[in-house]
């Protein structure tokens, strides 16, 4: 069966350090992968999209890598700040799936300590 | 004003009641989605619609129905609510770029 796995354990990190989150998938041929941020009691907010033929994408302090051989995406927050504390969700869209519907992972909570 | 709005924001109801959750958007997007979120399980797709005349079942549509009244409005109904439908429900929209824009969510409790 198709699976998207994110580390369910919270990631505690010191301010200024780099947080690295992992998204692994099985039995998928994704067309692209997205990362979202979700704060408690709020809807997810889109951060980055990376396509199957791209290795790396950056946006300000965020970096995403996508390795279709390993079936893995890494999400990095550099120079982390307490305001980065949130849950981060990865989502995959399958190739040729009708309308490229997204399937979401369970999310990883990040806590940045000052 | 928010681009995607949901009403109500919180609802407590009893088993067997019919419930409607409403979603409106001002983004002008054709695609709209309903998800439910349970703790630690991520978002599960209930229904999606690519235009007013197009409605599709998602992963967990049993026990739910939807209505796309207009491009801007997409409603989710629970015909006869049951306790395991207690969850956080999100509406989302997207354009051809597939970035999804989520509403603030509705917290539904079925007693």
mmCIF file with all atom_site columns, C-alpha atoms in Angstrom:
data_model
loop_
_atom_site.group_PDB
_atom_site.id
_atom_site.type_symbol
_atom_site.label_atom_id
_atom_site.label_alt_id
_atom_site.label_comp_id
_atom_site.label_asym_id
_atom_site.label_entity_id
_atom_site.label_seq_id
_atom_site.pdbx_PDB_ins_code
_atom_site.Cartn_x
_atom_site.Cartn_y
_atom_site.Cartn_z
_atom_site.occupancy
_atom_site.B_iso_or_equiv
_atom_site.pdbx_formal_charge
_atom_site.auth_seq_id
_atom_site.auth_comp_id
_atom_site.auth_asym_id
_atom_site.auth_atom_id
_atom_site.pdbx_PDB_model_num
ATOM 1   C CA . UNK A 1 1   ? 0.000   0.000  0.000   1.00 0.00 ? 1   UNK A CA 1
ATOM 2   C CA . UNK A 1 2   ? 1.045   3.608  -0.479  1.00 0.00 ? 2   UNK A CA 1
ATOM 3   C CA . UNK A 1 3   ? 2.619   5.274  2.509   1.00 0.00 ? 3   UNK A CA 1
ATOM 4   C CA . UNK A 1 4   ? 4.016   8.664  3.401   1.00 0.00 ? 4   UNK A CA 1
ATOM 5   C CA . UNK A 1 5   ? 5.985   8.744  6.612   1.00 0.00 ? 5   UNK A CA 1
ATOM 6   C CA . UNK A 1 6   ? 7.189   11.649 8.647   1.00 0.00 ? 6   UNK A CA 1
ATOM 7   C CA . UNK A 1 7   ? 8.850   11.406 12.013  1.00 0.00 ? 7   UNK A CA 1
ATOM 8   C CA . UNK A 1 8   ? 6.020   11.561 14.516  1.00 0.00 ? 8   UNK A CA 1
ATOM 9   C CA . UNK A 1 9   ? 8.363   12.515 17.332  1.00 0.00 ? 9   UNK A CA 1
ATOM 10  C CA . UNK A 1 10  ? 8.712   16.225 17.941  1.00 0.00 ? 10  UNK A CA 1
ATOM 11  C CA . UNK A 1 11  ? 12.006  17.798 16.951  1.00 0.00 ? 11  UNK A CA 1
ATOM 12  C CA . UNK A 1 12  ? 13.457  20.012 19.670  1.00 0.00 ? 12  UNK A CA 1
ATOM 13  C CA . UNK A 1 13  ? 16.169  22.331 18.471  1.00 0.00 ? 13  UNK A CA 1
ATOM 14  C CA . UNK A 1 14  ? 18.140  25.257 19.765  1.00 0.00 ? 14  UNK A CA 1
ATOM 15  C CA . UNK A 1 15  ? 17.635  28.660 18.197  1.00 0.00 ? 15  UNK A CA 1
ATOM 16  C CA . UNK A 1 16  ? 20.144  29.320 15.449  1.00 0.00 ? 16  UNK A CA 1
ATOM 17  C CA . UNK A 1 17  ? 20.650  25.662 14.567  1.00 0.00 ? 17  UNK A CA 1
ATOM 18  C CA . UNK A 1 18  ? 19.415  23.899 11.438  1.00 0.00 ? 18  UNK A CA 1
ATOM 19  C CA . UNK A 1 19  ? 16.311  21.751 11.736  1.00 0.00 ? 19  UNK A CA 1
ATOM 20  C CA . UNK A 1 20  ? 16.111  18.831 9.313   1.00 0.00 ? 20  UNK A CA 1
ATOM 21  C CA . UNK A 1 21  ? 12.857  16.980 8.730   1.00 0.00 ? 21  UNK A CA 1
ATOM 22  C CA . UNK A 1 22  ? 12.375  13.814 6.723   1.00 0.00 ? 22  UNK A CA 1
ATOM 23  C CA . UNK A 1 23  ? 9.549   12.664 4.484   1.00 0.00 ? 23  UNK A CA 1
ATOM 24  C CA . UNK A 1 24  ? 9.752   9.089  3.180   1.00 0.00 ? 24  UNK A CA 1
ATOM 25  C CA . UNK A 1 25  ? 7.325   7.471  0.801   1.00 0.00 ? 25  UNK A CA 1
ATOM 26  C CA . UNK A 1 26  ? 6.681   4.022  -0.610  1.00 0.00 ? 26  UNK A CA 1
ATOM 27  C CA . UNK A 1 27  ? 4.724   2.749  -3.594  1.00 0.00 ? 27  UNK A CA 1
ATOM 28  C CA . UNK A 1 28  ? 4.420   6.209  -5.095  1.00 0.00 ? 28  UNK A CA 1
ATOM 29  C CA . UNK A 1 29  ? 5.601   7.801  -8.296  1.00 0.00 ? 29  UNK A CA 1
ATOM 30  C CA . UNK A 1 30  ? 5.085   11.406 -7.307  1.00 0.00 ? 30  UNK A CA 1
ATOM 31  C CA . UNK A 1 31  ? 4.960   14.184 -9.842  1.00 0.00 ? 31  UNK A CA 1
ATOM 32  C CA . UNK A 1 32  ? 5.912   16.669 -7.154  1.00 0.00 ? 32  UNK A CA 1
ATOM 33  C CA . UNK A 1 33  ? 6.129   17.117 -3.433  1.00 0.00 ? 33  UNK A CA 1
ATOM 34  C CA . UNK A 1 34  ? 5.005   20.019 -1.277  1.00 0.00 ? 34  UNK A CA 1
ATOM 35  C CA . UNK A 1 35  ? 5.757   21.176 2.247   1.00 0.00 ? 35  UNK A CA 1
ATOM 36  C CA . UNK A 1 36  ? 3.251   22.987 4.427   1.00 0.00 ? 36  UNK A CA 1
ATOM 37  C CA . UNK A 1 37  ? 3.443   24.636 7.823   1.00 0.00 ? 37  UNK A CA 1
ATOM 38  C CA . UNK A 1 38  ? 0.599   24.242 10.308  1.00 0.00 ? 38  UNK A CA 1
ATOM 39  C CA . UNK A 1 39  ? 0.204   26.197 13.532  1.00 0.00 ? 39  UNK A CA 1
ATOM 40  C CA . UNK A 1 40  ? -2.086  24.891 16.303  1.00 0.00 ? 40  UNK A CA 1
ATOM 41  C CA . UNK A 1 41  ? -5.763  25.418 15.498  1.00 0.00 ? 41  UNK A CA 1
ATOM 42  C CA . UNK A 1 42  ? -5.032  26.770 12.012  1.00 0.00 ? 42  UNK A CA 1
ATOM 43  C CA . UNK A 1 43  ? -5.079  25.494 8.470   1.00 0.00 ? 43  UNK A CA 1
ATOM 44  C CA . UNK A 1 44  ? -1.842  24.460 6.753   1.00 0.00 ? 44  UNK A CA 1
ATOM 45  C CA . UNK A 1 45  ? 0.070   27.108 4.834   1.00 0.00 ? 45  UNK A CA 1
ATOM 46  C CA . UNK A 1 46  ? 2.007   26.285 1.661   1.00 0.00 ? 46  UNK A CA 1
ATOM 47  C CA . UNK A 1 47  ? 5.776   26.702 1.846   1.00 0.00 ? 47  UNK A CA 1
ATOM 48  C CA . UNK A 1 48  ? 7.539   25.025 -1.065  1.00 0.00 ? 48  UNK A CA 1
ATOM 49  C CA . UNK A 1 49  ? 6.943   22.763 -4.037  1.00 0.00 ? 49  UNK A CA 1
ATOM 50  C CA . UNK A 1 50  ? 9.638   20.592 -5.622  1.00 0.00 ? 50  UNK A CA 1
ATOM 51  C CA . UNK A 1 51  ? 9.128   18.601 -8.809  1.00 0.00 ? 51  UNK A CA 1
ATOM 52  C CA . UNK A 1 52  ? 10.353  15.074 -9.531  1.00 0.00 ? 52  UNK A CA 1
ATOM 53  C CA . UNK A 1 53  ? 13.080  16.350 -11.844 1.00 0.00 ? 53  UNK A CA 1
ATOM 54  C CA . UNK A 1 54  ? 14.406  18.883 -9.319  1.00 0.00 ? 54  UNK A CA 1
ATOM 55  C CA . UNK A 1 55  ? 17.006  18.037 -6.706  1.00 0.00 ? 55  UNK A CA 1
ATOM 56  C CA . UNK A 1 56  ? 16.787  21.096 -4.501  1.00 0.00 ? 56  UNK A CA 1
ATOM 57  C CA . UNK A 1 57  ? 14.626  24.159 -3.896  1.00 0.00 ? 57  UNK A CA 1
ATOM 58  C CA . UNK A 1 58  ? 15.276  27.123 -1.633  1.00 0.00 ? 58  UNK A CA 1
ATOM 59  C CA . UNK A 1 59  ? 13.141  29.890 -0.207  1.00 0.00 ? 59  UNK A CA 1
ATOM 60  C CA . UNK A 1 60  ? 14.738  32.271 2.261   1.00 0.00 ? 60  UNK A CA 1
ATOM 61  C CA . UNK A 1 61  ? 15.873  30.070 5.204   1.00 0.00 ? 61  UNK A CA 1
ATOM 62  C CA . UNK A 1 62  ? 14.103  26.986 3.881   1.00 0.00 ? 62  UNK A CA 1
ATOM 63  C CA . UNK A 1 63  ? 15.629  24.288 1.703   1.00 0.00 ? 63  UNK A CA 1
ATOM 64  C CA . UNK A 1 64  ? 13.992  21.175 0.310   1.00 0.00 ? 64  UNK A CA 1
ATOM 65  C CA . UNK A 1 65  ? 15.675  18.247 -1.409  1.00 0.00 ? 65  UNK A CA 1
ATOM 66  C CA . UNK A 1 66  ? 13.964  15.465 -3.323  1.00 0.00 ? 66  UNK A CA 1
ATOM 67  C CA . UNK A 1 67  ? 15.592  12.116 -4.020  1.00 0.00 ? 67  UNK A CA 1
ATOM 68  C CA . UNK A 1 68  ? 13.304  9.899  -6.097  1.00 0.00 ? 68  UNK A CA 1
ATOM 69  C CA . UNK A 1 69  ? 15.796  7.027  -5.888  1.00 0.00 ? 69  UNK A CA 1
ATOM 70  C CA . UNK A 1 70  ? 15.751  7.023  -2.101  1.00 0.00 ? 70  UNK A CA 1
ATOM 71  C CA . UNK A 1 71  ? 12.058  8.007  -2.151  1.00 0.00 ? 71  UNK A CA 1
ATOM 72  C CA . UNK A 1 72  ? 12.796  10.747 0.317   1.00 0.00 ? 72  UNK A CA 1
ATOM 73  C CA . UNK A 1 73  ? 12.537  14.490 0.780   1.00 0.00 ? 73  UNK A CA 1
ATOM 74  C CA . UNK A 1 74  ? 14.479  16.475 3.347   1.00 0.00 ? 74  UNK A CA 1
ATOM 75  C CA . UNK A 1 75  ? 13.237  19.829 4.637   1.00 0.00 ? 75  UNK A CA 1
ATOM 76  C CA . UNK A 1 76  ? 15.760  22.140 6.271   1.00 0.00 ? 76  UNK A CA 1
ATOM 77  C CA . UNK A 1 77  ? 15.159  25.269 8.325   1.00 0.00 ? 77  UNK A CA 1
ATOM 78  C CA . UNK A 1 78  ? 18.462  27.104 8.690   1.00 0.00 ? 78  UNK A CA 1
ATOM 79  C CA . UNK A 1 79  ? 19.190  29.628 11.435  1.00 0.00 ? 79  UNK A CA 1
ATOM 80  C CA . UNK A 1 80  ? 16.022  28.469 13.178  1.00 0.00 ? 80  UNK A CA 1
ATOM 81  C CA . UNK A 1 81  ? 13.989  30.891 15.265  1.00 0.00 ? 81  UNK A CA 1
ATOM 82  C CA . UNK A 1 82  ? 11.343  30.332 17.950  1.00 0.00 ? 82  UNK A CA 1
ATOM 83  C CA . UNK A 1 83  ? 8.781   31.637 15.427  1.00 0.00 ? 83  UNK A CA 1
ATOM 84  C CA . UNK A 1 84  ? 9.563   28.575 13.293  1.00 0.00 ? 84  UNK A CA 1
ATOM 85  C CA . UNK A 1 85  ? 7.947   26.359 15.936  1.00 0.00 ? 85  UNK A CA 1
ATOM 86  C CA . UNK A 1 86  ? 5.048   24.598 14.217  1.00 0.00 ? 86  UNK A CA 1
ATOM 87  C CA . UNK A 1 87  ? 4.080   21.293 12.614  1.00 0.00 ? 87  UNK A CA 1
ATOM 88  C CA . UNK A 1 88  ? 5.424   20.710 9.129   1.00 0.00 ? 88  UNK A CA 1
ATOM 89  C CA . UNK A 1 89  ? 3.547   18.502 6.675   1.00 0.00 ? 89  UNK A CA 1
ATOM 90  C CA . UNK A 1 90  ? 4.794   16.954 3.474   1.00 0.00 ? 90  UNK A CA 1
ATOM 91  C CA . UNK A 1 91  ? 2.352   16.137 0.697   1.00 0.00 ? 91  UNK A CA 1
ATOM 92  C CA . UNK A 1 92  ? 2.783   14.197 -2.541  1.00 0.00 ? 92  UNK A CA 1
ATOM 93  C CA . UNK A 1 93  ? 0.911   14.445 -5.807  1.00 0.00 ? 93  UNK A CA 1
ATOM 94  C CA . UNK A 1 94  ? 0.970   11.312 -7.887  1.00 0.00 ? 94  UNK A CA 1
ATOM 95  C CA . UNK A 1 95  ? 1.909   11.329 -11.526 1.00 0.00 ? 95  UNK A CA 1
ATOM 96  C CA . UNK A 1 96  ? -1.179  11.388 -13.751 1.00 0.00 ? 96  UNK A CA 1
ATOM 97  C CA . UNK A 1 97  ? -3.484  11.251 -10.736 1.00 0.00 ? 97  UNK A CA 1
ATOM 98  C CA . UNK A 1 98  ? -6.681  13.069 -11.548 1.00 0.00 ? 98  UNK A CA 1
ATOM 99  C CA . UNK A 1 99  ? -6.026  16.691 -10.801 1.00 0.00 ? 99  UNK A CA 1
ATOM 100 C CA . UNK A 1 100 ? -2.821  15.855 -8.961  1.00 0.00 ? 100 UNK A CA 1
ATOM 101 C CA . UNK A 1 101 ? -4.586  15.310 -5.650  1.00 0.00 ? 101 UNK A CA 1
ATOM 102 C CA . UNK A 1 102 ? -2.342  15.609 -2.641  1.00 0.00 ? 102 UNK A CA 1
ATOM 103 C CA . UNK A 1 103 ? -1.717  12.890 -0.084  1.00 0.00 ? 103 UNK A CA 1
ATOM 104 C CA . UNK A 1 104 ? -0.375  14.195 3.214   1.00 0.00 ? 104 UNK A CA 1
ATOM 105 C CA . UNK A 1 105 ? 2.018   12.762 5.745   1.00 0.00 ? 105 UNK A CA 1
ATOM 106 C CA . UNK A 1 106 ? 1.225   12.920 9.456   1.00 0.00 ? 106 UNK A CA 1
ATOM 107 C CA . UNK A 1 107 ? 3.501   15.893 10.085  1.00 0.00 ? 107 UNK A CA 1
ATOM 108 C CA . UNK A 1 108 ? 6.481   16.564 12.348  1.00 0.00 ? 108 UNK A CA 1
ATOM 109 C CA . UNK A 1 109 ? 6.270   19.085 15.158  1.00 0.00 ? 109 UNK A CA 1
ATOM 110 C CA . UNK A 1 110 ? 9.250   21.388 15.526  1.00 0.00 ? 110 UNK A CA 1
ATOM 111 C CA . UNK A 1 111 ? 9.999   23.281 18.732  1.00 0.00 ? 111 UNK A CA 1
ATOM 112 C CA . UNK A 1 112 ? 12.735  25.887 18.557  1.00 0.00 ? 112 UNK A CA 1
ATOM 113 C CA . UNK A 1 113 ? 14.021  26.873 21.972  1.00 0.00 ? 113 UNK A CA 1
ATOM 114 C CA . UNK A 1 114 ? 15.533  30.320 22.570  1.00 0.00 ? 114 UNK A CA 1
ATOM 115 C CA . UNK B 2 1   ? -10.698 39.421 4.675   1.00 0.00 ? 1   UNK B CA 1
ATOM 116 C CA . UNK B 2 2   ? -9.659  35.794 4.593   1.00 0.00 ? 2   UNK B CA 1
ATOM 117 C CA . UNK B 2 3   ? -9.513  34.158 1.161   1.00 0.00 ? 3   UNK B CA 1
ATOM 118 C CA . UNK B 2 4   ? -11.048 30.875 2.369   1.00 0.00 ? 4   UNK B CA 1
ATOM 119 C CA . UNK B 2 5   ? -13.655 30.980 5.106   1.00 0.00 ? 5   UNK B CA 1
ATOM 120 C CA . UNK B 2 6   ? -15.392 28.162 6.928   1.00 0.00 ? 6   UNK B CA 1
ATOM 121 C CA . UNK B 2 7   ? -18.529 28.170 9.049   1.00 0.00 ? 7   UNK B CA 1
ATOM 122 C CA . UNK B 2 8   ? -19.080 27.252 11.766  1.00 0.00 ? 8   UNK B CA 1
ATOM 123 C CA . UNK B 2 9   ? -15.670 27.284 13.400  1.00 0.00 ? 9   UNK B CA 1
ATOM 124 C CA . UNK B 2 10  ? -16.777 25.011 16.209  1.00 0.00 ? 10  UNK B CA 1
ATOM 125 C CA . UNK B 2 11  ? -19.744 22.675 16.450  1.00 0.00 ? 11  UNK B CA 1
ATOM 126 C CA . UNK B 2 12  ? -20.902 20.191 19.037  1.00 0.00 ? 12  UNK B CA 1
ATOM 127 C CA . UNK B 2 13  ? -23.671 17.872 17.984  1.00 0.00 ? 13  UNK B CA 1
ATOM 128 C CA . UNK B 2 14  ? -25.264 14.579 18.912  1.00 0.00 ? 14  UNK B CA 1
ATOM 129 C CA . UNK B 2 15  ? -25.124 11.210 17.234  1.00 0.00 ? 15  UNK B CA 1
ATOM 130 C CA . UNK B 2 16  ? -27.637 10.912 14.410  1.00 0.00 ? 16  UNK B CA 1
ATOM 131 C CA . UNK B 2 17  ? -27.930 14.629 13.680  1.00 0.00 ? 17  UNK B CA 1
ATOM 132 C CA . UNK B 2 18  ? -27.422 16.073 10.206  1.00 0.00 ? 18  UNK B CA 1
ATOM 133 C CA . UNK B 2 19  ? -24.629 18.610 10.038  1.00 0.00 ? 19  UNK B CA 1
ATOM 134 C CA . UNK B 2 20  ? -23.529 20.938 7.250   1.00 0.00 ? 20  UNK B CA 1
ATOM 135 C CA . UNK B 2 21  ? -20.148 22.621 7.121   1.00 0.00 ? 21  UNK B CA 1
ATOM 136 C CA . UNK B 2 22  ? -19.786 25.482 4.703   1.00 0.00 ? 22  UNK B CA 1
ATOM 137 C CA . UNK B 2 23  ? -16.813 26.823 2.793   1.00 0.00 ? 23  UNK B CA 1
ATOM 138 C CA . UNK B 2 24  ? -16.517 29.996 0.750   1.00 0.00 ? 24  UNK B CA 1
ATOM 139 C CA . UNK B 2 25  ? -13.558 31.360 -1.186  1.00 0.00 ? 25  UNK B CA 1
ATOM 140 C CA . UNK B 2 26  ? -12.702 34.627 -2.846  1.00 0.00 ? 26  UNK B CA 1
ATOM 141 C CA . UNK B 2 27  ? -9.602  33.391 -4.680  1.00 0.00 ? 27  UNK B CA 1
ATOM 142 C CA . UNK B 2 28  ? -11.464 32.609 -7.886  1.00 0.00 ? 28  UNK B CA 1
ATOM 143 C CA . UNK B 2 29  ? -10.136 29.040 -7.911  1.00 0.00 ? 29  UNK B CA 1
ATOM 144 C CA . UNK B 2 30  ? -12.001 26.254 -9.647  1.00 0.00 ? 30  UNK B CA 1
ATOM 145 C CA . UNK B 2 31  ? -10.674 23.442 -7.467  1.00 0.00 ? 31  UNK B CA 1
ATOM 146 C CA . UNK B 2 32  ? -11.983 22.914 -3.955  1.00 0.00 ? 32  UNK B CA 1
ATOM 147 C CA . UNK B 2 33  ? -11.351 20.171 -1.399  1.00 0.00 ? 33  UNK B CA 1
ATOM 148 C CA . UNK B 2 34  ? -12.606 18.885 1.947   1.00 0.00 ? 34  UNK B CA 1
ATOM 149 C CA . UNK B 2 35  ? -10.204 17.197 4.362   1.00 0.00 ? 35  UNK B CA 1
ATOM 150 C CA . UNK B 2 36  ? -10.455 15.865 7.853   1.00 0.00 ? 36  UNK B CA 1
ATOM 151 C CA . UNK B 2 37  ? -7.572  15.858 10.284  1.00 0.00 ? 37  UNK B CA 1
ATOM 152 C CA . UNK B 2 38  ? -7.209  13.546 13.254  1.00 0.00 ? 38  UNK B CA 1
ATOM 153 C CA . UNK B 2 39  ? -4.324  13.885 15.703  1.00 0.00 ? 39  UNK B CA 1
ATOM 154 C CA . UNK B 2 40  ? -1.131  12.423 14.239  1.00 0.00 ? 40  UNK B CA 1
ATOM 155 C CA . UNK B 2 41  ? -2.831  11.186 11.069  1.00 0.00 ? 41  UNK B CA 1
ATOM 156 C CA . UNK B 2 42  ? -2.322  14.113 8.759   1.00 0.00 ? 42  UNK B CA 1
ATOM 157 C CA . UNK B 2 43  ? -5.003  15.275 6.370   1.00 0.00 ? 43  UNK B CA 1
ATOM 158 C CA . UNK B 2 44  ? -7.314  12.792 4.702   1.00 0.00 ? 44  UNK B CA 1
ATOM 159 C CA . UNK B 2 45  ? -9.209  13.803 1.572   1.00 0.00 ? 45  UNK B CA 1
ATOM 160 C CA . UNK B 2 46  ? -12.987 13.426 1.826   1.00 0.00 ? 46  UNK B CA 1
ATOM 161 C CA . UNK B 2 47  ? -14.241 14.961 -1.447  1.00 0.00 ? 47  UNK B CA 1
ATOM 162 C CA . UNK B 2 48  ? -12.921 17.241 -4.134  1.00 0.00 ? 48  UNK B CA 1
ATOM 163 C CA . UNK B 2 49  ? -14.389 19.281 -6.953  1.00 0.00 ? 49  UNK B CA 1
ATOM 164 C CA . UNK B 2 50  ? -12.662 20.706 -10.015 1.00 0.00 ? 50  UNK B CA 1
ATOM 165 C CA . UNK B 2 51  ? -15.608 22.803 -11.114 1.00 0.00 ? 51  UNK B CA 1
ATOM 166 C CA . UNK B 2 52  ? -19.273 23.275 -10.324 1.00 0.00 ? 52  UNK B CA 1
ATOM 167 C CA . UNK B 2 53  ? -20.320 20.201 -12.296 1.00 0.00 ? 53  UNK B CA 1
ATOM 168 C CA . UNK B 2 54  ? -17.498 17.962 -11.121 1.00 0.00 ? 54  UNK B CA 1
ATOM 169 C CA . UNK B 2 55  ? -17.589 16.152 -7.746  1.00 0.00 ? 55  UNK B CA 1
ATOM 170 C CA . UNK B 2 56  ? -15.259 13.308 -6.815  1.00 0.00 ? 56  UNK B CA 1
ATOM 171 C CA . UNK B 2 57  ? -14.877 11.031 -3.832  1.00 0.00 ? 57  UNK B CA 1
ATOM 172 C CA . UNK B 2 58  ? -11.655 11.107 -1.883  1.00 0.00 ? 58  UNK B CA 1
ATOM 173 C CA . UNK B 2 59  ? -10.085 8.518  0.390   1.00 0.00 ? 59  UNK B CA 1
ATOM 174 C CA . UNK B 2 60  ? -12.742 8.580  3.129   1.00 0.00 ? 60  UNK B CA 1
ATOM 175 C CA . UNK B 2 61  ? -16.060 9.670  1.620   1.00 0.00 ? 61  UNK B CA 1
ATOM 176 C CA . UNK B 2 62  ? -18.319 7.161  3.404   1.00 0.00 ? 62  UNK B CA 1
ATOM 177 C CA . UNK B 2 63  ? -20.742 8.972  5.698   1.00 0.00 ? 63  UNK B CA 1
ATOM 178 C CA . UNK B 2 64  ? -20.212 12.317 3.954   1.00 0.00 ? 64  UNK B CA 1
ATOM 179 C CA . UNK B 2 65  ? -21.748 14.161 1.024   1.00 0.00 ? 65  UNK B CA 1
ATOM 180 C CA . UNK B 2 66  ? -20.941 17.457 -0.653  1.00 0.00 ? 66  UNK B CA 1
ATOM 181 C CA . UNK B 2 67  ? -22.570 20.166 -2.711  1.00 0.00 ? 67  UNK B CA 1
ATOM 182 C CA . UNK B 2 68  ? -20.831 22.668 -4.979  1.00 0.00 ? 68  UNK B CA 1
ATOM 183 C CA . UNK B 2 69  ? -23.376 25.458 -5.111  1.00 0.00 ? 69  UNK B CA 1
ATOM 184 C CA . UNK B 2 70  ? -21.176 27.869 -7.043  1.00 0.00 ? 70  UNK B CA 1
ATOM 185 C CA . UNK B 2 71  ? -17.549 28.289 -7.965  1.00 0.00 ? 71  UNK B CA 1
ATOM 186 C CA . UNK B 2 72  ? -16.993 29.987 -4.622  1.00 0.00 ? 72  UNK B CA 1
ATOM 187 C CA . UNK B 2 73  ? -18.982 27.634 -2.372  1.00 0.00 ? 73  UNK B CA 1
ATOM 188 C CA . UNK B 2 74  ? -18.456 24.018 -1.396  1.00 0.00 ? 74  UNK B CA 1
ATOM 189 C CA . UNK B 2 75  ? -20.430 22.445 1.450   1.00 0.00 ? 75  UNK B CA 1
ATOM 190 C CA . UNK B 2 76  ? -19.810 19.228 3.345   1.00 0.00 ? 76  UNK B CA 1
ATOM 191 C CA . UNK B 2 77  ? -22.674 17.333 4.975   1.00 0.00 ? 77  UNK B CA 1
ATOM 192 C CA . UNK B 2 78  ? -22.734 14.587 7.526   1.00 0.00 ? 78  UNK B CA 1
ATOM 193 C CA . UNK B 2 79  ? -26.112 12.975 7.001   1.00 0.00 ? 79  UNK B CA 1
ATOM 194 C CA . UNK B 2 80  ? -26.182 11.166 10.328  1.00 0.00 ? 80  UNK B CA 1
ATOM 195 C CA . UNK B 2 81  ? -23.237 12.124 12.496  1.00 0.00 ? 81  UNK B CA 1
ATOM 196 C CA . UNK B 2 82  ? -21.411 9.489  14.503  1.00 0.00 ? 82  UNK B CA 1
ATOM 197 C CA . UNK B 2 83  ? -18.773 9.937  17.241  1.00 0.00 ? 83  UNK B CA 1
ATOM 198 C CA . UNK B 2 84  ? -15.855 8.777  15.074  1.00 0.00 ? 84  UNK B CA 1
ATOM 199 C CA . UNK B 2 85  ? -16.509 11.735 12.796  1.00 0.00 ? 85  UNK B CA 1
ATOM 200 C CA . UNK B 2 86  ? -15.248 13.968 15.588  1.00 0.00 ? 86  UNK B CA 1
ATOM 201 C CA . UNK B 2 87  ? -12.305 15.735 13.960  1.00 0.00 ? 87  UNK B CA 1
ATOM 202 C CA . UNK B 2 88  ? -10.952 18.969 12.563  1.00 0.00 ? 88  UNK B CA 1
ATOM 203 C CA . UNK B 2 89  ? -12.309 19.656 9.074   1.00 0.00 ? 89  UNK B CA 1
ATOM 204 C CA . UNK B 2 90  ? -10.542 21.813 6.512   1.00 0.00 ? 90  UNK B CA 1
ATOM 205 C CA . UNK B 2 91  ? -11.649 23.238 3.217   1.00 0.00 ? 91  UNK B CA 1
ATOM 206 C CA . UNK B 2 92  ? -9.006  24.120 0.646   1.00 0.00 ? 92  UNK B CA 1
ATOM 207 C CA . UNK B 2 93  ? -8.795  25.602 -2.830  1.00 0.00 ? 93  UNK B CA 1
ATOM 208 C CA . UNK B 2 94  ? -6.174  25.466 -5.555  1.00 0.00 ? 94  UNK B CA 1
ATOM 209 C CA . UNK B 2 95  ? -5.480  26.707 -9.037  1.00 0.00 ? 95  UNK B CA 1
ATOM 210 C CA . UNK B 2 96  ? -3.572  24.971 -11.830 1.00 0.00 ? 96  UNK B CA 1
ATOM 211 C CA . UNK B 2 97  ? -0.334  25.372 -9.866  1.00 0.00 ? 97  UNK B CA 1
ATOM 212 C CA . UNK B 2 98  ? -1.728  23.000 -7.242  1.00 0.00 ? 98  UNK B CA 1
ATOM 213 C CA . UNK B 2 99  ? -0.609  25.050 -4.255  1.00 0.00 ? 99  UNK B CA 1
ATOM 214 C CA . UNK B 2 100 ? -3.475  24.568 -1.832  1.00 0.00 ? 100 UNK B CA 1
ATOM 215 C CA . UNK B 2 101 ? -4.952  27.372 0.272   1.00 0.00 ? 101 UNK B CA 1
ATOM 216 C CA . UNK B 2 102 ? -6.666  26.212 3.430   1.00 0.00 ? 102 UNK B CA 1
ATOM 217 C CA . UNK B 2 103 ? -9.454  27.674 5.479   1.00 0.00 ? 103 UNK B CA 1
ATOM 218 C CA . UNK B 2 104 ? -9.194  28.082 9.267   1.00 0.00 ? 104 UNK B CA 1
ATOM 219 C CA . UNK B 2 105 ? -10.918 24.774 9.974   1.00 0.00 ? 105 UNK B CA 1
ATOM 220 C CA . UNK B 2 106 ? -14.055 23.605 11.743  1.00 0.00 ? 106 UNK B CA 1
ATOM 221 C CA . UNK B 2 107 ? -13.727 21.671 14.964  1.00 0.00 ? 107 UNK B CA 1
ATOM 222 C CA . UNK B 2 108 ? -16.586 19.160 15.066  1.00 0.00 ? 108 UNK B CA 1
ATOM 223 C CA . UNK B 2 109 ? -17.471 17.121 18.125  1.00 0.00 ? 109 UNK B CA 1
ATOM 224 C CA . UNK B 2 110 ? -20.090 14.380 17.876  1.00 0.00 ? 110 UNK B CA 1
ATOM 225 C CA . UNK B 2 111 ? -21.356 13.191 21.237  1.00 0.00 ? 111 UNK B CA 1
#
